[in-house]
């Protein structure tokens, strides 16, 4: 009987030693599945469903396969499927980040181009304003020149005038005195003439 005890002890010891190995493989599968699930969740938070939707979908499918394999006792296959799910989730995160960086770079380049265009426009506007100011200064100078009387050449012209008095027209005003003459009073006189005739 003593021979049986060592075999039994050895068998028990081997089965006890194998249990942690089997239990360790199941734990490793659960850990790999949990890590893959965490990566997929992190990818959802950073926007991989918009940036890399196909990779995120493949990672979810691989995670489901790993969970199914573990539930059927296929621990090593579950570990492989969980690692595959984690790798796909990592790749989805990287692709989404690259898309975000590309979009940010394009926005920055657009902003820089807009700023450069604005600066060029401002420079052109400044040049136009300076040209207008110079034109206004020139116009003001011309207006000032026209407003100032031009120096006049002084010409002295001596004109001798002989003034001859105009004949004075004398007007005499006759004073009329109205004299009233009385009409002679006629007296009636009668003259009688007698004529005598003598015969011869």
Coordinates of C-alpha atoms in Angstrom, one line a residue:
X1 CA 0.0 0.0 0.0
X2 CA 2.8 2.2 0.5
X3 CA 3.4 2.1 -3.2
X4 CA -0.1 3.4 -3.9
X5 CA 0.4 6.3 -1.7
X6 CA 3.2 7.8 -3.6
X7 CA 1.3 7.4 -6.9
X8 CA -1.8 8.9 -5.4
X9 CA 0.2 11.7 -3.9
X10 CA 2.0 12.2 -7.1
X11 CA -1.3 12.3 -9.0
X12 CA -2.8 14.7 -6.6
X13 CA 0.2 16.9 -6.6
X14 CA 0.2 16.9 -10.4
X15 CA -3.5 17.7 -10.6
X16 CA -3.0 20.5 -8.0
X17 CA -0.1 21.9 -10.0
X18 CA -2.1 21.7 -13.2
X19 CA -5.1 23.5 -11.6
X20 CA -3.3 26.8 -11.1
X21 CA -2.0 26.6 -14.7
X22 CA -5.5 26.0 -16.0
X23 CA -6.9 28.7 -13.7
X24 CA -4.0 31.0 -14.7
X25 CA -4.9 30.6 -18.4
X26 CA -8.6 31.5 -17.7
X27 CA -7.4 34.5 -15.7
X28 CA -5.1 35.5 -18.5
X29 CA -8.0 35.2 -21.0
X30 CA -10.3 37.3 -18.8
X31 CA -7.6 39.9 -18.4
X32 CA -7.0 40.0 -22.1
X33 CA -10.7 40.4 -22.7
X34 CA -11.0 43.2 -20.1
X35 CA -8.0 45.0 -21.7
X36 CA -9.6 44.7 -25.1
X37 CA -12.9 46.0 -23.8
X38 CA -11.1 49.0 -22.1
X39 CA -9.4 49.9 -25.4
X40 CA -12.7 49.7 -27.3
X41 CA -14.4 51.9 -24.7
X42 CA -11.5 54.4 -24.8
X43 CA -11.7 54.4 -28.6
X44 CA -15.5 55.2 -28.4
X45 CA -14.7 58.2 -26.1
X46 CA -12.0 59.6 -28.5
X47 CA -14.3 59.3 -31.5
X48 CA -13.0 56.2 -33.4
X49 CA -16.6 55.4 -34.4
X50 CA -16.3 58.6 -36.6
X51 CA -12.6 58.3 -37.4
X52 CA -12.1 54.6 -38.0
X53 CA -15.6 52.9 -37.8
X54 CA -14.5 49.7 -39.7
X55 CA -11.6 49.0 -37.3
X56 CA -13.8 49.7 -34.3
X57 CA -16.5 47.3 -35.6
X58 CA -13.8 44.6 -36.2
X59 CA -12.5 45.1 -32.7
X60 CA -15.9 44.6 -31.2
X61 CA -16.5 41.4 -33.3
X62 CA -13.1 40.0 -32.1
X63 CA -14.0 40.8 -28.5
X64 CA -17.3 39.0 -28.9
X65 CA -15.5 36.0 -30.3
X66 CA -13.0 36.0 -27.4
X67 CA -15.9 36.0 -24.9
X68 CA -17.6 33.2 -26.7
X69 CA -14.4 31.1 -26.9
X70 CA -13.8 31.6 -23.1
X71 CA -17.4 30.6 -22.3
X72 CA -16.8 27.4 -24.3
X73 CA -13.6 26.7 -22.3
X74 CA -11.2 27.5 -25.2
X75 CA -9.0 29.7 -23.1
X76 CA -5.9 29.9 -25.3
X77 CA -8.1 30.7 -28.4
X78 CA -10.0 33.3 -26.3
X79 CA -6.6 34.9 -25.3
X80 CA -5.6 35.1 -29.0
X81 CA -9.0 36.6 -30.0
X82 CA -8.9 39.1 -27.1
X83 CA -5.3 40.2 -28.1
X84 CA -6.6 40.6 -31.7
X85 CA -9.5 42.8 -30.4
X86 CA -7.1 45.0 -28.4
X87 CA -4.8 45.4 -31.5
X88 CA -7.7 46.4 -33.7
X89 CA -8.9 48.9 -31.0
X90 CA -5.4 50.4 -30.8
X91 CA -5.2 50.7 -34.5
X92 CA -8.7 52.4 -34.6
X93 CA -7.5 54.9 -32.0
X94 CA -4.3 55.6 -33.9
X95 CA -6.2 56.1 -37.2
X96 CA -8.8 58.4 -35.5
X97 CA -6.0 60.4 -33.9
X98 CA -4.3 60.8 -37.3
X99 CA -7.5 61.9 -38.9
X100 CA -8.0 64.5 -36.1
X101 CA -4.4 65.7 -36.6
X102 CA -4.9 65.9 -40.3
X103 CA -8.1 67.9 -39.9
X104 CA -6.5 70.2 -37.3
X105 CA -3.5 70.7 -39.6
X106 CA -5.9 71.5 -42.5
X107 CA -7.8 74.0 -40.3
X108 CA -4.5 75.6 -39.2
X109 CA -3.4 75.9 -42.8
X110 CA -6.7 77.3 -43.8
X111 CA -6.5 79.8 -40.9
X112 CA -2.9 80.7 -41.9
X113 CA -4.0 81.2 -45.6
X114 CA -6.9 83.3 -44.4
X115 CA -4.6 85.4 -42.2
X116 CA -2.1 85.7 -45.1
X117 CA -4.9 86.8 -47.4
X118 CA -6.1 89.3 -44.8
X119 CA -2.6 90.7 -44.4
X120 CA -2.2 91.0 -48.2
X121 CA -5.6 92.7 -48.4
X122 CA -4.6 95.0 -45.5
X123 CA -1.3 95.8 -47.3
X124 CA -3.1 96.5 -50.5
X125 CA -5.6 98.7 -48.7
X126 CA -2.8 100.6 -47.0
X127 CA -1.1 101.1 -50.3
X128 CA -4.4 102.4 -51.8
X129 CA -4.8 104.7 -48.8
X130 CA -1.3 106.0 -49.1
X131 CA -1.8 106.6 -52.8
X132 CA -5.1 108.4 -52.1
X133 CA -3.3 110.5 -49.4
X134 CA -0.6 111.5 -51.9
X135 CA -3.2 112.4 -54.5
X136 CA -5.0 114.5 -51.9
X137 CA -1.8 116.2 -50.9
X138 CA -1.0 116.9 -54.6
X139 CA -4.6 118.2 -55.2
X140 CA -4.3 120.4 -52.1
X141 CA -1.0 121.8 -53.2
X142 CA -2.5 122.7 -56.6
X143 CA -5.5 124.3 -55.0
X144 CA -3.2 126.3 -52.8
X145 CA -1.2 127.4 -55.8
X146 CA -4.3 128.5 -57.6
X147 CA -5.7 130.3 -54.5
X148 CA -2.6 132.4 -54.2
X149 CA -2.5 135.3 -56.6
X150 CA 0.1 134.9 -59.2
X151 CA 2.8 137.5 -59.0
X152 CA 1.6 140.4 -61.1
X153 CA 4.0 142.1 -63.4
X154 CA 3.6 145.8 -62.6
X155 CA 3.1 147.9 -65.7
X156 CA 3.0 151.6 -65.2
X157 CA 1.3 153.4 -67.9
X158 CA 1.3 157.1 -67.8
X159 CA -1.7 158.7 -69.5
X160 CA -1.7 162.4 -70.1
X161 CA -5.1 163.8 -70.3
X162 CA -5.8 167.3 -71.5
X163 CA -8.9 168.4 -70.0
X164 CA -10.7 171.0 -72.2
X165 CA -13.6 172.5 -70.5
X166 CA -16.7 171.8 -72.3
X167 CA -18.4 174.8 -73.6
X168 CA -20.8 176.0 -71.0
X169 CA -24.1 176.6 -72.5
X170 CA -25.6 179.5 -70.9
X171 CA -29.1 179.5 -70.3
X172 CA -30.7 182.8 -69.7
X173 CA -33.8 182.9 -68.0
X174 CA -35.7 186.0 -69.0
X175 CA -37.6 187.5 -66.3
X176 CA -40.8 188.6 -67.7
X177 CA -42.7 191.1 -66.2
X178 CA -46.1 191.2 -67.2
X179 CA -47.2 194.8 -67.8
X180 CA -50.8 195.5 -68.1
X181 CA -51.5 198.5 -70.3
X182 CA -54.6 200.1 -70.0
X183 CA -56.4 200.6 -73.2
X184 CA -56.9 204.3 -74.0
X185 CA -60.2 205.4 -73.1
X186 CA -61.9 206.5 -76.2
X187 CA -64.0 209.6 -75.7
X188 CA -66.8 210.0 -77.9
X189 CA -66.5 213.2 -79.8
X190 CA -68.8 214.3 -82.4
X191 CA -67.6 216.3 -85.2
X192 CA -70.1 217.9 -87.3
X193 CA -69.0 218.9 -90.7
X194 CA -71.3 221.1 -92.7
X195 CA -70.8 221.2 -96.3
X196 CA -72.4 223.9 -98.2
X197 CA -72.6 223.7 -101.8
X198 CA -72.7 226.8 -103.9
X199 CA -73.9 226.9 -107.4
X200 CA -71.7 228.2 -109.7

